[in-house]
Amino acid sequence: STGCDDYDLAHLRATQVSLGLRHDDTRWLLIAELTHIKPSSLTASKELAGFVSVGHYVGNWLPYLTYSWLRSFGPRTETRNGALNPVFTTLLQNKAQQHTWSLGARWEARPGIALKGQIDKVHPDQGSPGTFTAPLPTSTSSVNVFSLALDWTY
């Protein structure tokens, strides 16, 4: 068997284990989660990710602060496939590694309708694209992402 079998996407399976916690006493909100993913193929990385978020209710508002991280594990080079080694090595080197600080607020406009705004400061680790499609330019160490969402239930 060649190393190519380790990159089979047709039969890719993954095991995911998550552990989470939530505390909400109508004054303070604390949410935390840790997730481990183990794929059956080397094309997808083993990953460990998590976040911790804390918020404090002020009337209909919930400002919050979140810290999250993502780490990928596994081989970074391939040597078993002759001429295909550079292709597989490129796949293996683009593993997501990043941490993010987020500051946001949720406004409960009325029961069942909420407006949420959030700014994220995303820090891909050196040489990693993080969850972006390509690494950041060498002169840039982080990216700011702003999001605005309207949630409703009916």
mmCIF file of C-alpha atoms in Angstrom:
data_model
loop_
_atom_site.group_PDB
_atom_site.id
_atom_site.type_symbol
_atom_site.label_atom_id
_atom_site.label_comp_id
_atom_site.label_asym_id
_atom_site.label_seq_id
_atom_site.Cartn_x
_atom_site.Cartn_y
_atom_site.Cartn_z
ATOM 1 C CA SER A 1 0.000 0.000 0.000
ATOM 2 C CA THR A 2 1.300 3.469 -0.869
ATOM 3 C CA GLY A 3 0.905 6.623 1.156
ATOM 4 C CA CYS A 4 -1.785 7.724 -1.329
ATOM 5 C CA ASP A 5 -4.299 5.579 0.576
ATOM 6 C CA ASP A 6 -3.913 7.946 3.547
ATOM 7 C CA TYR A 7 -5.390 10.770 1.440
ATOM 8 C CA ASP A 8 -8.572 8.970 0.366
ATOM 9 C CA LEU A 9 -11.452 11.459 0.472
ATOM 10 C CA ALA A 10 -14.071 9.071 -0.893
ATOM 11 C CA HIS A 11 -14.228 7.196 2.407
ATOM 12 C CA LEU A 12 -13.355 10.023 4.789
ATOM 13 C CA ARG A 13 -14.743 9.571 8.273
ATOM 14 C CA ALA A 14 -14.107 11.603 11.391
ATOM 15 C CA THR A 15 -14.635 11.227 15.092
ATOM 16 C CA GLN A 16 -15.639 14.333 17.015
ATOM 17 C CA VAL A 17 -15.789 14.688 20.775
ATOM 18 C CA SER A 18 -17.056 17.908 22.353
ATOM 19 C CA LEU A 19 -17.422 19.069 25.915
ATOM 20 C CA GLY A 20 -19.316 22.252 26.703
ATOM 21 C CA LEU A 21 -20.640 24.235 29.602
ATOM 22 C CA ARG A 22 -23.166 27.050 29.907
ATOM 23 C CA HIS A 23 -24.107 29.147 32.915
ATOM 24 C CA ASP A 24 -26.829 31.804 32.606
ATOM 25 C CA ASP A 25 -28.262 33.342 35.764
ATOM 26 C CA THR A 26 -29.961 36.260 33.894
ATOM 27 C CA ARG A 27 -27.148 38.592 35.052
ATOM 28 C CA TRP A 28 -24.068 36.796 33.773
ATOM 29 C CA LEU A 29 -23.559 34.442 30.866
ATOM 30 C CA LEU A 30 -20.589 32.069 30.658
ATOM 31 C CA ILE A 31 -20.181 29.618 27.777
ATOM 32 C CA ALA A 32 -17.182 27.380 27.087
ATOM 33 C CA GLU A 33 -16.568 24.498 24.704
ATOM 34 C CA LEU A 34 -13.681 22.216 23.774
ATOM 35 C CA THR A 35 -13.811 20.052 20.622
ATOM 36 C CA HIS A 36 -11.442 17.380 19.286
ATOM 37 C CA ILE A 37 -11.775 16.087 15.709
ATOM 38 C CA LYS A 38 -9.879 13.060 14.434
ATOM 39 C CA PRO A 39 -10.303 12.301 10.690
ATOM 40 C CA SER A 40 -9.500 9.000 8.996
ATOM 41 C CA SER A 41 -7.527 10.714 6.197
ATOM 42 C CA LEU A 42 -4.314 12.747 6.356
ATOM 43 C CA THR A 43 -5.905 15.297 3.989
ATOM 44 C CA ALA A 44 -7.999 16.558 6.908
ATOM 45 C CA SER A 45 -6.125 17.486 10.088
ATOM 46 C CA LYS A 46 -6.645 16.349 13.638
ATOM 47 C CA GLU A 47 -7.957 19.466 15.321
ATOM 48 C CA LEU A 48 -8.431 20.797 18.809
ATOM 49 C CA ALA A 49 -10.555 23.916 19.147
ATOM 50 C CA GLY A 50 -12.293 25.768 21.904
ATOM 51 C CA PHE A 51 -13.712 29.023 23.154
ATOM 52 C CA VAL A 52 -14.632 30.827 26.352
ATOM 53 C CA SER A 53 -17.213 33.602 26.290
ATOM 54 C CA VAL A 54 -18.432 35.801 29.121
ATOM 55 C CA GLY A 55 -21.218 38.379 28.973
ATOM 56 C CA HIS A 56 -23.135 40.580 31.381
ATOM 57 C CA TYR A 57 -26.817 41.456 30.880
ATOM 58 C CA VAL A 58 -27.689 45.165 30.978
ATOM 59 C CA GLY A 59 -31.429 45.485 30.391
ATOM 60 C CA ASN A 60 -32.134 44.199 26.856
ATOM 61 C CA TRP A 61 -28.409 44.267 26.011
ATOM 62 C CA LEU A 62 -25.793 41.535 26.381
ATOM 63 C CA PRO A 63 -22.247 42.765 25.739
ATOM 64 C CA TYR A 64 -19.733 39.896 25.666
ATOM 65 C CA LEU A 65 -16.064 39.023 25.229
ATOM 66 C CA THR A 66 -14.872 35.768 23.651
ATOM 67 C CA TYR A 67 -11.494 34.099 23.222
ATOM 68 C CA SER A 68 -11.267 31.177 20.775
ATOM 69 C CA TRP A 69 -8.498 29.040 19.347
ATOM 70 C CA LEU A 70 -7.905 26.357 16.745
ATOM 71 C CA ARG A 71 -4.927 24.003 16.558
ATOM 72 C CA SER A 72 -4.304 21.393 13.861
ATOM 73 C CA PHE A 73 -2.004 18.430 14.356
ATOM 74 C CA GLY A 74 -0.433 15.829 12.120
ATOM 75 C CA PRO A 75 2.455 15.334 9.735
ATOM 76 C CA ARG A 76 3.726 18.367 7.802
ATOM 77 C CA THR A 77 5.651 16.558 5.051
ATOM 78 C CA GLU A 78 5.154 13.505 2.836
ATOM 79 C CA THR A 79 7.967 11.242 1.600
ATOM 80 C CA ARG A 80 6.217 8.025 0.459
ATOM 81 C CA ASN A 81 4.778 9.019 -2.931
ATOM 82 C CA GLY A 82 7.710 9.927 -5.176
ATOM 83 C CA ALA A 83 6.777 12.683 -7.626
ATOM 84 C CA LEU A 84 3.537 13.448 -5.724
ATOM 85 C CA ASN A 85 5.366 14.305 -2.483
ATOM 86 C CA PRO A 86 5.367 18.102 -3.148
ATOM 87 C CA VAL A 87 1.589 18.071 -3.739
ATOM 88 C CA PHE A 88 0.852 16.149 -0.545
ATOM 89 C CA THR A 89 3.356 18.226 1.453
ATOM 90 C CA THR A 90 1.587 21.418 0.329
ATOM 91 C CA LEU A 91 -1.739 19.987 1.564
ATOM 92 C CA LEU A 92 -0.195 18.993 4.884
ATOM 93 C CA GLN A 93 1.484 22.349 5.521
ATOM 94 C CA ASN A 94 -1.736 24.386 5.195
ATOM 95 C CA LYS A 95 -3.010 23.455 8.633
ATOM 96 C CA ALA A 96 -5.237 25.920 10.450
ATOM 97 C CA GLN A 97 -3.628 27.470 13.517
ATOM 98 C CA GLN A 98 -5.154 30.625 14.966
ATOM 99 C CA HIS A 99 -6.606 32.417 17.956
ATOM 100 C CA THR A 100 -9.282 35.105 17.991
ATOM 101 C CA TRP A 101 -10.500 37.785 20.381
ATOM 102 C CA SER A 102 -14.122 38.856 19.856
ATOM 103 C CA LEU A 103 -16.100 41.720 21.329
ATOM 104 C CA GLY A 104 -19.810 41.882 20.667
ATOM 105 C CA ALA A 105 -23.253 42.822 21.841
ATOM 106 C CA ARG A 106 -26.716 41.339 21.469
ATOM 107 C CA TRP A 107 -29.813 43.508 21.695
ATOM 108 C CA GLU A 108 -33.143 41.834 22.360
ATOM 109 C CA ALA A 109 -35.375 44.188 20.340
ATOM 110 C CA ARG A 110 -38.475 42.269 21.394
ATOM 111 C CA PRO A 111 -39.221 38.641 22.276
ATOM 112 C CA GLY A 112 -38.052 36.475 19.396
ATOM 113 C CA ILE A 113 -36.039 39.220 17.607
ATOM 114 C CA ALA A 114 -32.427 40.107 18.388
ATOM 115 C CA LEU A 115 -29.757 42.154 16.642
ATOM 116 C CA LYS A 116 -26.122 41.083 17.129
ATOM 117 C CA GLY A 117 -22.924 42.906 16.232
ATOM 118 C CA GLN A 118 -19.416 41.570 16.710
ATOM 119 C CA ILE A 119 -15.838 42.483 15.854
ATOM 120 C CA ASP A 120 -13.221 39.739 15.711
ATOM 121 C CA LYS A 121 -9.462 40.185 15.783
ATOM 122 C CA VAL A 122 -8.236 37.010 14.067
ATOM 123 C CA HIS A 123 -4.574 36.061 14.577
ATOM 124 C CA PRO A 124 -3.439 33.205 12.295
ATOM 125 C CA ASP A 125 -0.227 31.703 13.676
ATOM 126 C CA GLN A 126 3.016 32.348 11.826
ATOM 127 C CA GLY A 127 2.924 30.698 8.397
ATOM 128 C CA SER A 128 -0.596 29.327 8.813
ATOM 129 C CA PRO A 129 -3.578 30.567 6.816
ATOM 130 C CA GLY A 130 -5.752 30.026 9.883
ATOM 131 C CA THR A 131 -9.262 29.540 8.568
ATOM 132 C CA PHE A 132 -8.544 31.845 5.614
ATOM 133 C CA THR A 133 -7.773 30.406 2.172
ATOM 134 C CA ALA A 134 -4.203 31.780 2.108
ATOM 135 C CA PRO A 135 -1.662 33.008 4.672
ATOM 136 C CA LEU A 136 -1.745 36.719 5.485
ATOM 137 C CA PRO A 137 0.911 38.976 3.955
ATOM 138 C CA THR A 138 4.110 38.908 6.033
ATOM 139 C CA SER A 139 3.544 42.513 7.167
ATOM 140 C CA THR A 140 0.120 41.602 8.642
ATOM 141 C CA SER A 141 -0.310 39.601 11.848
ATOM 142 C CA SER A 142 -4.095 39.846 12.280
ATOM 143 C CA VAL A 143 -7.333 40.675 10.504
ATOM 144 C CA ASN A 144 -10.390 42.481 11.835
ATOM 145 C CA VAL A 145 -13.742 40.964 10.874
ATOM 146 C CA PHE A 146 -17.042 42.735 11.582
ATOM 147 C CA SER A 147 -20.371 40.935 11.527
ATOM 148 C CA LEU A 148 -23.945 42.043 12.000
ATOM 149 C CA ALA A 149 -26.833 39.589 12.269
ATOM 150 C CA LEU A 150 -30.564 39.644 12.867
ATOM 151 C CA ASP A 151 -31.930 36.579 14.686
ATOM 152 C CA TRP A 152 -35.605 35.805 14.891
ATOM 153 C CA THR A 153 -37.823 32.945 15.933
ATOM 154 C CA TYR A 154 -41.353 32.377 14.777
#
